[in-house]
Coordinates of C-alpha atoms and ligand atoms in Angstrom, one line a residue:
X199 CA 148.5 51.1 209.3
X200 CA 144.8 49.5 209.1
X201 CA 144.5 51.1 212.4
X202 CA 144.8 54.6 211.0
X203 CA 142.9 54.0 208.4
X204 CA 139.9 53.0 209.5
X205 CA 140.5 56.0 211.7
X206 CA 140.3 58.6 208.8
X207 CA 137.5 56.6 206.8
X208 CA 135.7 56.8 209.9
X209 CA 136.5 60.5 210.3
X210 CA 135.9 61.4 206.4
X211 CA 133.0 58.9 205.7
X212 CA 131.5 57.5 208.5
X213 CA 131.4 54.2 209.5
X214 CA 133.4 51.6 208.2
X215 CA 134.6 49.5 205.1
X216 CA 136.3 46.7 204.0
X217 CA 140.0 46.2 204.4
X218 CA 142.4 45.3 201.6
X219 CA 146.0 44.9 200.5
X220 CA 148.7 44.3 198.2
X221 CA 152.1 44.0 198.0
X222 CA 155.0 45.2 196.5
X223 CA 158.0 42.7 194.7
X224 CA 161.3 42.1 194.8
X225 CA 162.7 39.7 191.5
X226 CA 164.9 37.1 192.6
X227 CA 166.9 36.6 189.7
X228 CA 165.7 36.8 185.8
X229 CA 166.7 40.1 184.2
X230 CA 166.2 41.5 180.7
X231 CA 164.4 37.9 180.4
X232 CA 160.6 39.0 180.1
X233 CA 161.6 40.0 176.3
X234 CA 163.2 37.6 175.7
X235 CA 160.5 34.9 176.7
X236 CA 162.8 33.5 179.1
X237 CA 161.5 33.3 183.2
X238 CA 161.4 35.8 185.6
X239 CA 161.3 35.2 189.6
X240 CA 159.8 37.4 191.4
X241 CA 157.8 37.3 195.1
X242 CA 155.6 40.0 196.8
X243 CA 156.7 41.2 199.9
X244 CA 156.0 42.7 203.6
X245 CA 155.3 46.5 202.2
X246 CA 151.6 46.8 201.0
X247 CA 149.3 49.4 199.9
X248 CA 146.5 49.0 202.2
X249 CA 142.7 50.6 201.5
X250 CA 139.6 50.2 203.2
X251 CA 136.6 50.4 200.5
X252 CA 133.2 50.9 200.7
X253 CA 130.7 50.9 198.2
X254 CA 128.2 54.3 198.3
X255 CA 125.8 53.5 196.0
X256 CA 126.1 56.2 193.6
X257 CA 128.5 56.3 190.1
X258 CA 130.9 58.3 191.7
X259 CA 134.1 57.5 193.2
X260 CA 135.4 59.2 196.5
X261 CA 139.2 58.6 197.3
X262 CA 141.3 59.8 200.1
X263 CA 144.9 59.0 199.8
X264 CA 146.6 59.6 203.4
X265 CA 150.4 59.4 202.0
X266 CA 149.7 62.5 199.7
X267 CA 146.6 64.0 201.7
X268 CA 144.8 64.4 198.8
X269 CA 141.3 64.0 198.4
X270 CA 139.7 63.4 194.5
X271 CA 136.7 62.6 193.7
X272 CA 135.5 61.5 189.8
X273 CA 133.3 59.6 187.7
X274 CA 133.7 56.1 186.2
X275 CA 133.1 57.2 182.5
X276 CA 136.0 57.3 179.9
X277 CA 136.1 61.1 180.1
X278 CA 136.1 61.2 183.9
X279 CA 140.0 60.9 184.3
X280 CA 141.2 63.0 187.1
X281 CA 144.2 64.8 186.4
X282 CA 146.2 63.2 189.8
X283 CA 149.0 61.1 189.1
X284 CA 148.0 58.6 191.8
X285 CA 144.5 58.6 191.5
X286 CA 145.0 57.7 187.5
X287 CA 146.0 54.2 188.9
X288 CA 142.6 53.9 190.9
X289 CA 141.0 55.0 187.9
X290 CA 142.6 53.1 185.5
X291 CA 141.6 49.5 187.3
X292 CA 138.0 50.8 187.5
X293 CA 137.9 51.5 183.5
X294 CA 140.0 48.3 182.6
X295 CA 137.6 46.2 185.0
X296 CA 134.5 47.8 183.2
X297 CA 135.8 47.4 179.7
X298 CA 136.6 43.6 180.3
X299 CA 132.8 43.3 181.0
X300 CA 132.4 43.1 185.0
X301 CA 130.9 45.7 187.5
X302 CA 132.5 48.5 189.1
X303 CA 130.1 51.4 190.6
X304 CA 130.6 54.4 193.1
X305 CA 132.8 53.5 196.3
X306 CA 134.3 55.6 199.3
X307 CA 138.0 54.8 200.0
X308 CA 140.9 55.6 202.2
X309 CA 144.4 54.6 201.4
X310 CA 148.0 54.6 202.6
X311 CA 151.1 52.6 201.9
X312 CA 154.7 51.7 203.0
X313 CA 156.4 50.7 199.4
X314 CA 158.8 53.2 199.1
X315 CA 157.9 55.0 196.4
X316 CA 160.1 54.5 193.0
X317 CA 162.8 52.5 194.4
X318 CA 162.2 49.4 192.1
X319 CA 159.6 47.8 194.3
X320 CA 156.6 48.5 192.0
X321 CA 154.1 50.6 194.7
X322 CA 152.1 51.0 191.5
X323 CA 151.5 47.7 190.9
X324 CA 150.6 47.4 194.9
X325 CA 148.1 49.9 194.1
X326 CA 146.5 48.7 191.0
X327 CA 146.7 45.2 192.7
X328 CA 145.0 46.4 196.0
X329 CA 142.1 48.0 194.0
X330 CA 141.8 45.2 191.4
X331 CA 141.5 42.1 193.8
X332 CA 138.8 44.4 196.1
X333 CA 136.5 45.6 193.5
X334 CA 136.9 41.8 192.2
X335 CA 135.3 41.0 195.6
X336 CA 133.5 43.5 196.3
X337 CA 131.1 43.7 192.8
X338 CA 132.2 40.5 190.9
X339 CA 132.1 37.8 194.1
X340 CA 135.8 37.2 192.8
X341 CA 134.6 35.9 189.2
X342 CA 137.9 37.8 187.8
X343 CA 140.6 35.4 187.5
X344 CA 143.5 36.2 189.4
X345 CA 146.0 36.3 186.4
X346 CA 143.0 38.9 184.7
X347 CA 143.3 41.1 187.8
X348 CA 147.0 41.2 186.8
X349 CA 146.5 42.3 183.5
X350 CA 144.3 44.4 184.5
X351 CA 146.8 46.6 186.6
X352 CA 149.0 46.0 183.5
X353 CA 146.8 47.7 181.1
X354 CA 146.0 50.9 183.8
X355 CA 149.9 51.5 183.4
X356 CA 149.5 51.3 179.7
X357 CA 146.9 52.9 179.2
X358 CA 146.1 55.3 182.0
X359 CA 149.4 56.2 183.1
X360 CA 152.1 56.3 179.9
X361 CA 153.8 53.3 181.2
X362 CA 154.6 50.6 178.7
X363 CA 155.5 47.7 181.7
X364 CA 155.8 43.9 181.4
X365 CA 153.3 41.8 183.6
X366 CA 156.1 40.2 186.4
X367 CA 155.1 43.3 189.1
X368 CA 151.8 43.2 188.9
X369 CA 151.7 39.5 188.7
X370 CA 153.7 39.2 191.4
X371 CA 151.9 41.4 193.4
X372 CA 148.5 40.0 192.7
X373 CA 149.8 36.1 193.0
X374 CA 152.3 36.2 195.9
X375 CA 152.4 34.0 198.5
X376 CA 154.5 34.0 201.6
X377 CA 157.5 32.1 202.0
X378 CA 157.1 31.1 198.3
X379 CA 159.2 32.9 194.9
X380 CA 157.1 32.4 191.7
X381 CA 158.7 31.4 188.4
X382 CA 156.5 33.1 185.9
X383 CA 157.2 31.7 182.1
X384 CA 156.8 35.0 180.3
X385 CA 156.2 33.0 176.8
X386 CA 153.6 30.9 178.0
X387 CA 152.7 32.7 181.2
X388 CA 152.3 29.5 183.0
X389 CA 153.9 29.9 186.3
X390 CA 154.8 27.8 189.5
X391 CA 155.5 28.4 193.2
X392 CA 158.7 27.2 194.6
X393 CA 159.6 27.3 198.7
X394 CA 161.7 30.4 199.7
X395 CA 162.1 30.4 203.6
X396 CA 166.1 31.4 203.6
X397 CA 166.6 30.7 207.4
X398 CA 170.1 32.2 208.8
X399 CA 169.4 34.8 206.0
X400 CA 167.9 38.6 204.9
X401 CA 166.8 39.5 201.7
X402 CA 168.5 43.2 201.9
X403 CA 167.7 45.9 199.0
X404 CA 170.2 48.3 198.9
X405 CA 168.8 51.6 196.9
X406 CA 172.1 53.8 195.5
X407 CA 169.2 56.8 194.9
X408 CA 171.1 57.2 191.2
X409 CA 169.2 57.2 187.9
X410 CA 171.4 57.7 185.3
X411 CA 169.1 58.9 182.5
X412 CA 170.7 57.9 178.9
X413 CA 170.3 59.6 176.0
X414 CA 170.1 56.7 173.4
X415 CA 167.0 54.3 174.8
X416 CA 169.5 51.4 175.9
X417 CA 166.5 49.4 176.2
X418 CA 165.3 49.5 172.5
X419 CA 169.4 48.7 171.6
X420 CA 169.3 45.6 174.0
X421 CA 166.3 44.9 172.4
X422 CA 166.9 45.1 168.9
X423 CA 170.4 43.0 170.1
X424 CA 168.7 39.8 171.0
X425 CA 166.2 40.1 168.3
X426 CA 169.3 40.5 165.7
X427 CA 170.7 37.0 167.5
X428 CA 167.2 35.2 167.4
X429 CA 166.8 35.8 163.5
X430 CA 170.0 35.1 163.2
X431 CA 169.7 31.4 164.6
X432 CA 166.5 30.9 162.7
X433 CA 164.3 31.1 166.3
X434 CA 161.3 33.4 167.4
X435 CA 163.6 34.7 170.2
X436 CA 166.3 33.7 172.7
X437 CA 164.0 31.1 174.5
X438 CA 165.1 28.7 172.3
X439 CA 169.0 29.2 172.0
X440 CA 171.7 27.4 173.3
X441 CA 175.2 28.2 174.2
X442 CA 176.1 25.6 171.4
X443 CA 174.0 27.8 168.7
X444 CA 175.5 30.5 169.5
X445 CA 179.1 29.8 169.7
X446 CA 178.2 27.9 165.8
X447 CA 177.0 31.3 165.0
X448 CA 179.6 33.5 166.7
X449 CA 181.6 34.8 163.4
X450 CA 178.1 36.0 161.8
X451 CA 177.2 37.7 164.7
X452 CA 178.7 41.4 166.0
X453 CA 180.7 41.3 168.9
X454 CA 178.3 43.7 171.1
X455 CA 175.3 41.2 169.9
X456 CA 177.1 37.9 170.6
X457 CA 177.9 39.4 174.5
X458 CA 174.3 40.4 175.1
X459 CA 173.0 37.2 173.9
X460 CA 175.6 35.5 176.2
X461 CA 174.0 37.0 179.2
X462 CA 169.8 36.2 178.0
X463 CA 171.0 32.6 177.6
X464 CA 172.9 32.6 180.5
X465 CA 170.3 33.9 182.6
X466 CA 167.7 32.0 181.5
X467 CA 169.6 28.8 182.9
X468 CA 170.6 30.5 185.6
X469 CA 166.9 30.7 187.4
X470 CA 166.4 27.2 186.9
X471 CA 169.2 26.6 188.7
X472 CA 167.9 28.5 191.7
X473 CA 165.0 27.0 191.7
X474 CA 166.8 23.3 191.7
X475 CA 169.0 25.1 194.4
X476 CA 165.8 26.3 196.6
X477 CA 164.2 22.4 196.0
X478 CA 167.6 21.3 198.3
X479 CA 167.2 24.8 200.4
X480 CA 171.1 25.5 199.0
X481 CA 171.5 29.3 199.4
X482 CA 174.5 29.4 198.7
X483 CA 174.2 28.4 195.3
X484 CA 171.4 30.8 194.7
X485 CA 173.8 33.3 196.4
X486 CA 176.6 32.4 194.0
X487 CA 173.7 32.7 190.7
X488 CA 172.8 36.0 191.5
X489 CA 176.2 37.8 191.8
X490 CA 176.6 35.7 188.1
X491 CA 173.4 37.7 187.3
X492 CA 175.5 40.8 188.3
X493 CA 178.6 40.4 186.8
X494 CA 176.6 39.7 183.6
X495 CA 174.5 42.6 183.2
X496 CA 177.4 44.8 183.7
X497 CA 180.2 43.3 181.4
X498 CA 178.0 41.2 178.6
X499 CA 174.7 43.6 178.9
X500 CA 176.6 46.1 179.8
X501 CA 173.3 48.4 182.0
X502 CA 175.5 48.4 185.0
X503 CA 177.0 52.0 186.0
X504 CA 179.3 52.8 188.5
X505 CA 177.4 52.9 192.0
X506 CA 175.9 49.7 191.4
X507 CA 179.1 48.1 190.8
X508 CA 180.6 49.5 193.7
X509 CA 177.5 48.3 195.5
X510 CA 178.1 44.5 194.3
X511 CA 182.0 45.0 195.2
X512 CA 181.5 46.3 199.0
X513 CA 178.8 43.1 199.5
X514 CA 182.0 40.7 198.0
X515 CA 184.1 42.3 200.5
X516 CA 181.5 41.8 203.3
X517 CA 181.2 37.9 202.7
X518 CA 177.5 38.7 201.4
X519 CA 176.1 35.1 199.9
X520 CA 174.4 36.6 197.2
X521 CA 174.3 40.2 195.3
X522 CA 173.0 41.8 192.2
X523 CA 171.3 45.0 190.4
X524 CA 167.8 43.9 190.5
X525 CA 165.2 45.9 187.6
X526 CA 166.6 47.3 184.2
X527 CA 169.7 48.5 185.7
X528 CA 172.0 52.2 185.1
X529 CA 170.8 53.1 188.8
X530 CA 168.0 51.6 191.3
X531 CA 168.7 48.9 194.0
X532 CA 170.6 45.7 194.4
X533 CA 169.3 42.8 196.2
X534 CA 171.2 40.7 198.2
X535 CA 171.2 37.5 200.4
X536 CA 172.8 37.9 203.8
X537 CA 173.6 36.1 206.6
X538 CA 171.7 36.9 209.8
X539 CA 175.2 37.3 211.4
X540 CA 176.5 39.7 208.9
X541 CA 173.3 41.8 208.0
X542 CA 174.5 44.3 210.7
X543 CA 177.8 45.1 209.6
X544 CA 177.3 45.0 206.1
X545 CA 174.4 47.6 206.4
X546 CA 176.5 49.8 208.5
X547 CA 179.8 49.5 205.6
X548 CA 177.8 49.4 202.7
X549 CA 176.1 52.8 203.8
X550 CA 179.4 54.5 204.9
X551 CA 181.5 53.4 202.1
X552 CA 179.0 54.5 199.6
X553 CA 178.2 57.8 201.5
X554 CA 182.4 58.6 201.5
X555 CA 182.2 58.3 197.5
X556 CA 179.0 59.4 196.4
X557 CA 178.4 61.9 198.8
X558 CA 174.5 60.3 199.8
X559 CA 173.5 57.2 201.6
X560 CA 171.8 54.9 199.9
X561 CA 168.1 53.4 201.3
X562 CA 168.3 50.3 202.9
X563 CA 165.2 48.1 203.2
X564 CA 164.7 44.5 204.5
X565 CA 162.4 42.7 202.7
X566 CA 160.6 39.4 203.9
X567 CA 158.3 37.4 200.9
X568 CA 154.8 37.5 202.0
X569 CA 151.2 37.5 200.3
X570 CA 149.9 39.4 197.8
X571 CA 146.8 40.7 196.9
X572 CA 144.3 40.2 200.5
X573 CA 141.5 40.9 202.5
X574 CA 142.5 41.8 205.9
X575 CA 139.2 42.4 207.6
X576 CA 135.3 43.0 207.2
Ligands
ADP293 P1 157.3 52.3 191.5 O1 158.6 51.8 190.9 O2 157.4 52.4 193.0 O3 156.1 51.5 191.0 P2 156.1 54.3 189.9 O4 156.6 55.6 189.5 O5 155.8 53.3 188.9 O6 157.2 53.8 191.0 O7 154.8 54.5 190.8 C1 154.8 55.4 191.8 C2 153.4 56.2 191.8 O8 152.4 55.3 192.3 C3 153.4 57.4 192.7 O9 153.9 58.5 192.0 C4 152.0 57.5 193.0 O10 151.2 58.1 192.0 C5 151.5 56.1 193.1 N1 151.7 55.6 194.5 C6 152.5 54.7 195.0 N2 152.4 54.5 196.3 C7 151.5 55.4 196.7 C8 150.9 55.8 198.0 N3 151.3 55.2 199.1 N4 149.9 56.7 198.0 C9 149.5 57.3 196.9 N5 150.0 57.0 195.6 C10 151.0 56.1 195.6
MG294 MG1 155.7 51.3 188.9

């Protein structure tokens, strides 16, 4: 990829740039947790958006983006949005980095990527995260703090691109390290790096290609669900519940909020029990959390739907150690841990088993946790 890249910068621009990347994330196990203050756990992976940047010396920004073959060129004033999707995310950085009070001027970059593209590995955030941490270095000599280059791709989806996301991917993506998960405290945003080198096993994502679009924001309900439950026991949210509380409270509560506030407590407990079991390097134990993480969000949260199930059910059947829906759920990917032995054979049943009833394959990708945010070269 860097290869090609510095190919077409050389062919478009002249010369050469610097070389950065980011990466894209998968999340462990922690769903439905970030509003509920709980802990996520996520790591970046080996798919990057990759960019080599050069500053031009004028207030204009000229961006080539190979994947799309676009070419788009705009301003770094308020008012000089382009109207491109994907350049709005290169935009976006440049205006959140200006407003916080640091430099951005003109650049010349080439672009290109390999995170699939809407399949629940967060390309954007390897985008905003790959422009973030080089404009960091190349007009701030890296004075922006990591977790600020973060929040910086956070408020370009917010406020650039009509996306009202959490902080995990672009944490993630900014923070990761290889061989290492990150358990990210989204009350305090403290976070810490545990080991995660699963030897004998894959990380495989399995993508049904389904996105069941439902009519009454089930997000908002689950929402509004753990906040009924938190007021309920007197607390600021679930962080502070116990199963204890809220069996005490269980006749005062409605049976669709006491299930749903079943699976936040649950869940919360459950990733610090993974990350005990990675401190031993028991994988099996993770394994057995995450398809608890499954079964959860589809009978207590109830944002399951049919191909993911089916999913979970064919990776039981294959002796898979570990599976689950990983993101909000109704559709997307699962993640799952698999023996090196049985990666071959489950791939090959889980995409002709799903193919027979859906009448599509699903994506398969096999993911390995590397770095984040980089330079690559001079
Ligand atoms: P995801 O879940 O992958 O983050 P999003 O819809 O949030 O999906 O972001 C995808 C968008 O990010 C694309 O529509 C495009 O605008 C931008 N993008 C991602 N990868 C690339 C790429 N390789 N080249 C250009 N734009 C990209
Ligand atoms: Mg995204």
């Amino acid at each position: 990829m860097e290869d090609k890249i510095r190919k077409i910068f050389e062919e478009r621009f002249g010369g050469k740039g610097a070389v950065y990347a980011s990466a894209g994330r998968i999340n462990l196990i922690g769903e439905h947790t970030d509003y509920n203050e709980g802990y996520v756990f996520p790591g970046a992976i080996d798919k990057v958006i990759m960019a080599e940047i050069r500053p031009n010396g004028t207030d204009k920004v000229r961006l080539f983006s190979i994947d799309i073959n676009e070419y788009v060129e705009f301003g770094l004033k308020e008012e000089d949005a382009p109207k491109e999707g994907w350049a709005r995310y290169v935009f976006g950085v440049c205006r959140e980095i200006l407003k916080r009070g640091f430099e951005v001027h003109g650049f010349d970059a080439v672009f290109a990527g390999n995170v699939p593209l809407g399949a629940g590995l967060s390309s954007s955030a390897a985008l905003e995260s790959c422009f973030a941490f080089a404009l960091n270095d190349l007009f701030n000599q890296n004075k922006i703090p990591q977790f600020e280059l973060a929040l910086i791709g956070q408020s370009t989806e917010h406020n650039y691109c009509g996306v009202n996301c959490g902080i995990m991917d672009q944490f993630a993506s900014v923070c990761g390290k290889k061989g290492n998960l990150m358990r990210l405290d989204c009350r305090s945003l403290e976070y810490e790096y545990f080991p995660f080198n699963p030897q004998g096993y894959k990380l495989v994502l399995v993508d049904s290609r389904v996105k069941h679009e439902l009519k009454d924001s089930p997000y908002n309900k689950r929402r509004e669900s753990c906040e009924r439950v938190a007021s309920r026991l007197g607390l600021p949210s679930l962080r502070e519940a116990t199963m204890e509380m809220l069996e005490a409270a269980k006749a005062d509560i409605s049976e669709e909020d006491y299930k749903r506030a079943r699976f936040v407590i649950g869940e919360k407990q459950r990733v610090l029990d993974v990350c005990d079991a990675l401190e031993k390097g028991d994988y099996e134990t993770v394994g057995k959390k995450m398809y608890e993480t499954h079964h959860g969000l589809s009978k207590d949260y109830e944002v399951s739907c049919e191909e993911l199930d089916f999913l979970n059910d064919v990776a039981k059947e294959e002796g898979v150690t570990g599976s689950r829906i990983m993101g909000g759920g109704f559709g997307g990917c699962t993640i799952n841990l698999v023996k090196d032995s049985l990666h071959d054979k489950f791939v090959k049943e889980v995409t002709e088993k799903f193919a027979a009833k859906y009448g599509h394959e699903p994506k398969i990708y096999d993911v390995v946790i590397s770095d984040g945010a980089r330079k690559v070269s001079e």
